[in-house]
């Protein structure tokens, strides 16, 4: 294989920039750029699902088969034996956005001892622009001492964002301060060590269409939803109890009820959304990716897929990493008609371009996760037009999720300016 033009430019950028970030949109081949721009020995840190799926094994075999490369998951990084590394590659680098997490602290201990640090992520801001802080510390370590620009998280936040006391505890971080602009944010923070290219500027992919399909609740589902919303407790005919004693718990149960009573109790089939899914799958001639937020949703979707006459396989957190890798390979080989997966298990690092349709039964509150799901299918190697169908239950928490996601997407677009962060000549 040959590198595409944007990949060649990325390799040149990495070789000229010892501490660098490539924020290319998902599906633009960041792994190849990192491998070819890295100095040995190379340490690759990636999510467990990515490593178990053999993603980096394939890339290494293709681009640098003889290189000294070590792979480790974020969860096992702290136990890694000390060694002097030429290059530290953080795949899905937004995993270190939490500055207090153990994996972030492990990265912060290793990074200063490496000749090069490469951050890879197509979604550097999973939710809000304030999540950029730890990524900035990694590529601008000279500015992290006390009193400097990145020396204090809360000082940096207060310098850019509106901060107010939270009604619960701590502080709430709002939008950009009135005296700041997003152009300033990009110029003064990302600087010349970050590179971001857009898919439409780099790839000639088949068309992608995204549509919302509004569905109504069936009567039993609507009654349970109204009761749950009113006092958080209702009983299904089977005797299963639905309860939620906190705001977060309320939202979870409401979201599940909006999808269908099947999700709350597998013995109850009452779901306008899952009825619509079953009808869509019955007419599908090609493999389909179906995603939901909850494990129970994925299992309910798989049952509906089988009832529609399809071969289905499940991926969620209860499936071992080895089994997940086998499931992905089986789907890519055309041995399965429908892959039903939770958003978190397949949103990063995987190629699922055997599918030409994605049905999102539920969405994550994190817009980056939702976008990543699409890019598993609409990426290099896809030969058919890709369609995405969002199933949305009318008059439910589904509509609230869409409103919040729109606000987050707007801030992310402005913080990245939807253009190259650095011009490459």
PDB file of N, CA, C and O in Angstrom, residues 304-347:
ATOM      1  N   UNK A 304     -34.481  -9.290  18.349  1.00  0.00           N
ATOM      2  CA  UNK A 304     -35.323  -8.822  17.241  1.00  0.00           C
ATOM      3  C   UNK A 304     -34.682  -9.159  15.888  1.00  0.00           C
ATOM      4  O   UNK A 304     -35.383  -9.470  14.918  1.00  0.00           O
ATOM      5  N   UNK A 305     -33.354  -9.068  15.807  1.00  0.00           N
ATOM      6  CA  UNK A 305     -32.667  -9.393  14.557  1.00  0.00           C
ATOM      7  C   UNK A 305     -32.876 -10.855  14.185  1.00  0.00           C
ATOM      8  O   UNK A 305     -33.144 -11.198  13.022  1.00  0.00           O
ATOM      9  N   UNK A 306     -32.762 -11.736  15.176  1.00  0.00           N
ATOM     10  CA  UNK A 306     -32.973 -13.167  14.927  1.00  0.00           C
ATOM     11  C   UNK A 306     -34.410 -13.409  14.487  1.00  0.00           C
ATOM     12  O   UNK A 306     -34.680 -14.206  13.577  1.00  0.00           O
ATOM     13  N   UNK A 307     -35.341 -12.712  15.111  1.00  0.00           N
ATOM     14  CA  UNK A 307     -36.741 -12.874  14.736  1.00  0.00           C
ATOM     15  C   UNK A 307     -36.997 -12.377  13.311  1.00  0.00           C
ATOM     16  O   UNK A 307     -37.927 -12.838  12.632  1.00  0.00           O
ATOM     17  N   UNK A 308     -36.166 -11.444  12.853  1.00  0.00           N
ATOM     18  CA  UNK A 308     -36.276 -10.946  11.477  1.00  0.00           C
ATOM     19  C   UNK A 308     -35.574 -11.865  10.484  1.00  0.00           C
ATOM     20  O   UNK A 308     -35.511 -11.560   9.291  1.00  0.00           O
ATOM     21  N   UNK A 309     -35.041 -13.002  10.982  1.00  0.00           N
ATOM     22  CA  UNK A 309     -34.405 -13.973  10.105  1.00  0.00           C
ATOM     23  C   UNK A 309     -32.941 -13.718   9.833  1.00  0.00           C
ATOM     24  O   UNK A 309     -32.385 -14.247   8.861  1.00  0.00           O
ATOM     25  N   UNK A 310     -32.273 -12.949  10.700  1.00  0.00           N
ATOM     26  CA  UNK A 310     -30.869 -12.601  10.489  1.00  0.00           C
ATOM     27  C   UNK A 310     -29.951 -13.332  11.465  1.00  0.00           C
ATOM     28  O   UNK A 310     -30.347 -13.667  12.593  1.00  0.00           O
ATOM     29  N   UNK A 311     -28.731 -13.554  11.022  1.00  0.00           N
ATOM     30  CA  UNK A 311     -27.697 -14.075  11.917  1.00  0.00           C
ATOM     31  C   UNK A 311     -27.122 -12.896  12.688  1.00  0.00           C
ATOM     32  O   UNK A 311     -26.621 -11.952  12.081  1.00  0.00           O
ATOM     33  N   UNK A 312     -27.174 -12.958  14.002  1.00  0.00           N
ATOM     34  CA  UNK A 312     -26.773 -11.807  14.820  1.00  0.00           C
ATOM     35  C   UNK A 312     -25.700 -12.203  15.823  1.00  0.00           C
ATOM     36  O   UNK A 312     -25.649 -13.356  16.285  1.00  0.00           O
ATOM     37  N   UNK A 313     -24.879 -11.240  16.162  1.00  0.00           N
ATOM     38  CA  UNK A 313     -23.849 -11.442  17.172  1.00  0.00           C
ATOM     39  C   UNK A 313     -23.811 -10.208  18.059  1.00  0.00           C
ATOM     40  O   UNK A 313     -24.132  -9.097  17.608  1.00  0.00           O
ATOM     41  N   UNK A 314     -23.438 -10.408  19.326  1.00  0.00           N
ATOM     42  CA  UNK A 314     -23.504  -9.347  20.323  1.00  0.00           C
ATOM     43  C   UNK A 314     -22.104  -8.935  20.771  1.00  0.00           C
ATOM     44  O   UNK A 314     -21.217  -9.778  20.952  1.00  0.00           O
ATOM     45  N   UNK A 315     -21.925  -7.626  20.959  1.00  0.00           N
ATOM     46  CA  UNK A 315     -20.698  -7.087  21.543  1.00  0.00           C
ATOM     47  C   UNK A 315     -21.084  -6.095  22.636  1.00  0.00           C
ATOM     48  O   UNK A 315     -21.740  -5.093  22.361  1.00  0.00           O
ATOM     49  N   UNK A 316     -20.686  -6.373  23.874  1.00  0.00           N
ATOM     50  CA  UNK A 316     -20.834  -5.393  24.939  1.00  0.00           C
ATOM     51  C   UNK A 316     -19.796  -5.672  26.017  1.00  0.00           C
ATOM     52  O   UNK A 316     -18.946  -6.566  25.850  1.00  0.00           O
ATOM     53  N   UNK A 317     -19.839  -4.943  27.101  1.00  0.00           N
ATOM     54  CA  UNK A 317     -18.809  -5.063  28.126  1.00  0.00           C
ATOM     55  C   UNK A 317     -18.739  -6.419  28.784  1.00  0.00           C
ATOM     56  O   UNK A 317     -17.723  -6.764  29.393  1.00  0.00           O
ATOM     57  N   UNK A 318     -19.793  -7.218  28.679  1.00  0.00           N
ATOM     58  CA  UNK A 318     -19.773  -8.546  29.265  1.00  0.00           C
ATOM     59  C   UNK A 318     -19.109  -9.593  28.400  1.00  0.00           C
ATOM     60  O   UNK A 318     -18.957 -10.750  28.805  1.00  0.00           O
ATOM     61  N   UNK A 319     -18.688  -9.209  27.201  1.00  0.00           N
ATOM     62  CA  UNK A 319     -18.001 -10.114  26.278  1.00  0.00           C
ATOM     63  C   UNK A 319     -16.498  -9.913  26.444  1.00  0.00           C
ATOM     64  O   UNK A 319     -16.015  -8.777  26.462  1.00  0.00           O
ATOM     65  N   UNK A 320     -15.742 -10.974  26.568  1.00  0.00           N
ATOM     66  CA  UNK A 320     -14.298 -10.863  26.778  1.00  0.00           C
ATOM     67  C   UNK A 320     -13.637 -10.207  25.570  1.00  0.00           C
ATOM     68  O   UNK A 320     -14.170 -10.225  24.461  1.00  0.00           O
ATOM     69  N   UNK A 321     -12.450  -9.641  25.800  1.00  0.00           N
ATOM     70  CA  UNK A 321     -11.732  -8.973  24.713  1.00  0.00           C
ATOM     71  C   UNK A 321     -11.393  -9.953  23.591  1.00  0.00           C
ATOM     72  O   UNK A 321     -11.443  -9.602  22.410  1.00  0.00           O
ATOM     73  N   UNK A 322     -11.068 -11.193  23.948  1.00  0.00           N
ATOM     74  CA  UNK A 322     -10.769 -12.198  22.919  1.00  0.00           C
ATOM     75  C   UNK A 322     -12.009 -12.489  22.082  1.00  0.00           C
ATOM     76  O   UNK A 322     -11.941 -12.570  20.849  1.00  0.00           O
ATOM     77  N   UNK A 323     -13.147 -12.636  22.750  1.00  0.00           N
ATOM     78  CA  UNK A 323     -14.397 -12.902  22.034  1.00  0.00           C
ATOM     79  C   UNK A 323     -14.811 -11.713  21.180  1.00  0.00           C
ATOM     80  O   UNK A 323     -15.372 -11.878  20.103  1.00  0.00           O
ATOM     81  N   UNK A 324     -14.523 -10.505  21.661  1.00  0.00           N
ATOM     82  CA  UNK A 324     -14.850  -9.316  20.877  1.00  0.00           C
ATOM     83  C   UNK A 324     -14.079  -9.315  19.566  1.00  0.00           C
ATOM     84  O   UNK A 324     -14.632  -9.037  18.499  1.00  0.00           O
ATOM     85  N   UNK A 325     -12.776  -9.606  19.661  1.00  0.00           N
ATOM     86  CA  UNK A 325     -11.967  -9.645  18.446  1.00  0.00           C
ATOM     87  C   UNK A 325     -12.479 -10.676  17.462  1.00  0.00           C
ATOM     88  O   UNK A 325     -12.547 -10.424  16.252  1.00  0.00           O
ATOM     89  N   UNK A 326     -12.870 -11.840  17.980  1.00  0.00           N
ATOM     90  CA  UNK A 326     -13.398 -12.900  17.117  1.00  0.00           C
ATOM     91  C   UNK A 326     -14.718 -12.472  16.484  1.00  0.00           C
ATOM     92  O   UNK A 326     -14.984 -12.770  15.318  1.00  0.00           O
ATOM     93  N   UNK A 327     -15.544 -11.753  17.239  1.00  0.00           N
ATOM     94  CA  UNK A 327     -16.831 -11.296  16.709  1.00  0.00           C
ATOM     95  C   UNK A 327     -16.630 -10.296  15.576  1.00  0.00           C
ATOM     96  O   UNK A 327     -17.324 -10.357  14.547  1.00  0.00           O
ATOM     97  N   UNK A 328     -15.679  -9.394  15.744  1.00  0.00           N
ATOM     98  CA  UNK A 328     -15.401  -8.401  14.704  1.00  0.00           C
ATOM     99  C   UNK A 328     -14.904  -9.085  13.436  1.00  0.00           C
ATOM    100  O   UNK A 328     -15.344  -8.773  12.326  1.00  0.00           O
ATOM    101  N   UNK A 329     -14.004 -10.036  13.597  1.00  0.00           N
ATOM    102  CA  UNK A 329     -13.470 -10.747  12.427  1.00  0.00           C
ATOM    103  C   UNK A 329     -14.584 -11.530  11.723  1.00  0.00           C
ATOM    104  O   UNK A 329     -14.624 -11.592  10.484  1.00  0.00           O
ATOM    105  N   UNK A 330     -15.467 -12.132  12.499  1.00  0.00           N
ATOM    106  CA  UNK A 330     -16.577 -12.884  11.920  1.00  0.00           C
ATOM    107  C   UNK A 330     -17.499 -11.967  11.123  1.00  0.00           C
ATOM    108  O   UNK A 330     -17.944 -12.315  10.020  1.00  0.00           O
ATOM    109  N   UNK A 331     -17.765 -10.786  11.667  1.00  0.00           N
ATOM    110  CA  UNK A 331     -18.625  -9.829  10.974  1.00  0.00           C
ATOM    111  C   UNK A 331     -17.958  -9.346   9.691  1.00  0.00           C
ATOM    112  O   UNK A 331     -18.601  -9.282   8.637  1.00  0.00           O
ATOM    113  N   UNK A 332     -16.687  -9.037   9.762  1.00  0.00           N
ATOM    114  CA  UNK A 332     -15.961  -8.550   8.585  1.00  0.00           C
ATOM    115  C   UNK A 332     -15.839  -9.620   7.509  1.00  0.00           C
ATOM    116  O   UNK A 332     -15.730  -9.309   6.330  1.00  0.00           O
ATOM    117  N   UNK A 333     -15.875 -10.873   7.925  1.00  0.00           N
ATOM    118  CA  UNK A 333     -15.767 -11.981   6.967  1.00  0.00           C
ATOM    119  C   UNK A 333     -17.114 -12.305   6.322  1.00  0.00           C
ATOM    120  O   UNK A 333     -17.193 -13.190   5.464  1.00  0.00           O
ATOM    121  N   UNK A 334     -18.175 -11.615   6.722  1.00  0.00           N
ATOM    122  CA  UNK A 334     -19.486 -11.850   6.132  1.00  0.00           C
ATOM    123  C   UNK A 334     -20.217 -13.041   6.711  1.00  0.00           C
ATOM    124  O   UNK A 334     -21.200 -13.523   6.129  1.00  0.00           O
ATOM    125  N   UNK A 335     -19.772 -13.536   7.868  1.00  0.00           N
ATOM    126  CA  UNK A 335     -20.397 -14.699   8.489  1.00  0.00           C
ATOM    127  C   UNK A 335     -21.600 -14.323   9.360  1.00  0.00           C
ATOM    128  O   UNK A 335     -22.310 -15.193   9.845  1.00  0.00           O
ATOM    129  N   UNK A 336     -21.787 -13.018   9.575  1.00  0.00           N
ATOM    130  CA  UNK A 336     -22.856 -12.510  10.434  1.00  0.00           C
ATOM    131  C   UNK A 336     -23.609 -11.427   9.684  1.00  0.00           C
ATOM    132  O   UNK A 336     -22.992 -10.604   8.995  1.00  0.00           O
ATOM    133  N   UNK A 337     -24.931 -11.395   9.822  1.00  0.00           N
ATOM    134  CA  UNK A 337     -25.738 -10.375   9.153  1.00  0.00           C
ATOM    135  C   UNK A 337     -25.810  -9.078   9.949  1.00  0.00           C
ATOM    136  O   UNK A 337     -25.799  -7.993   9.377  1.00  0.00           O
ATOM    137  N   UNK A 338     -25.936  -9.206  11.268  1.00  0.00           N
ATOM    138  CA  UNK A 338     -26.155  -8.041  12.122  1.00  0.00           C
ATOM    139  C   UNK A 338     -25.206  -8.094  13.318  1.00  0.00           C
ATOM    140  O   UNK A 338     -25.176  -9.099  14.040  1.00  0.00           O
ATOM    141  N   UNK A 339     -24.450  -7.029  13.503  1.00  0.00           N
ATOM    142  CA  UNK A 339     -23.612  -6.886  14.692  1.00  0.00           C
ATOM    143  C   UNK A 339     -24.311  -5.906  15.622  1.00  0.00           C
ATOM    144  O   UNK A 339     -24.497  -4.731  15.280  1.00  0.00           O
ATOM    145  N   UNK A 340     -24.736  -6.394  16.787  1.00  0.00           N
ATOM    146  CA  UNK A 340     -25.413  -5.560  17.784  1.00  0.00           C
ATOM    147  C   UNK A 340     -24.405  -5.244  18.883  1.00  0.00           C
ATOM    148  O   UNK A 340     -23.916  -6.153  19.561  1.00  0.00           O
ATOM    149  N   UNK A 341     -24.098  -3.960  19.061  1.00  0.00           N
ATOM    150  CA  UNK A 341     -23.009  -3.600  19.962  1.00  0.00           C
ATOM    151  C   UNK A 341     -23.345  -2.369  20.775  1.00  0.00           C
ATOM    152  O   UNK A 341     -24.097  -1.496  20.332  1.00  0.00           O
ATOM    153  N   UNK A 342     -22.787  -2.303  21.977  1.00  0.00           N
ATOM    154  CA  UNK A 342     -22.874  -1.064  22.737  1.00  0.00           C
ATOM    155  C   UNK A 342     -21.918  -0.048  22.127  1.00  0.00           C
ATOM    156  O   UNK A 342     -20.877  -0.412  21.567  1.00  0.00           O
ATOM    157  N   UNK A 343     -22.271   1.202  22.250  1.00  0.00           N
ATOM    158  CA  UNK A 343     -21.488   2.271  21.634  1.00  0.00           C
ATOM    159  C   UNK A 343     -20.046   2.251  22.122  1.00  0.00           C
ATOM    160  O   UNK A 343     -19.108   2.377  21.338  1.00  0.00           O
ATOM    161  N   UNK A 344     -19.857   2.063  23.423  1.00  0.00           N
ATOM    162  CA  UNK A 344     -18.509   2.123  23.982  1.00  0.00           C
ATOM    163  C   UNK A 344     -17.597   1.027  23.457  1.00  0.00           C
ATOM    164  O   UNK A 344     -16.380   1.229  23.366  1.00  0.00           O
ATOM    165  N   UNK A 345     -18.141  -0.150  23.127  1.00  0.00           N
ATOM    166  CA  UNK A 345     -17.276  -1.255  22.723  1.00  0.00           C
ATOM    167  C   UNK A 345     -16.789  -1.140  21.286  1.00  0.00           C
ATOM    168  O   UNK A 345     -15.773  -1.744  20.939  1.00  0.00           O
ATOM    169  N   UNK A 346     -17.481  -0.396  20.442  1.00  0.00           N
ATOM    170  CA  UNK A 346     -17.077  -0.372  19.032  1.00  0.00           C
ATOM    171  C   UNK A 346     -16.795   1.038  18.503  1.00  0.00           C
ATOM    172  O   UNK A 346     -16.547   1.210  17.311  1.00  0.00           O
ATOM    173  N   UNK A 347     -16.806   2.033  19.386  1.00  0.00           N
ATOM    174  CA  UNK A 347     -16.683   3.403  18.891  1.00  0.00           C
ATOM    175  C   UNK A 347     -15.257   3.806  18.562  1.00  0.00           C
ATOM    176  O   UNK A 347     -15.039   4.861  17.985  1.00  0.00           O
TER     177      UNK A 347
END
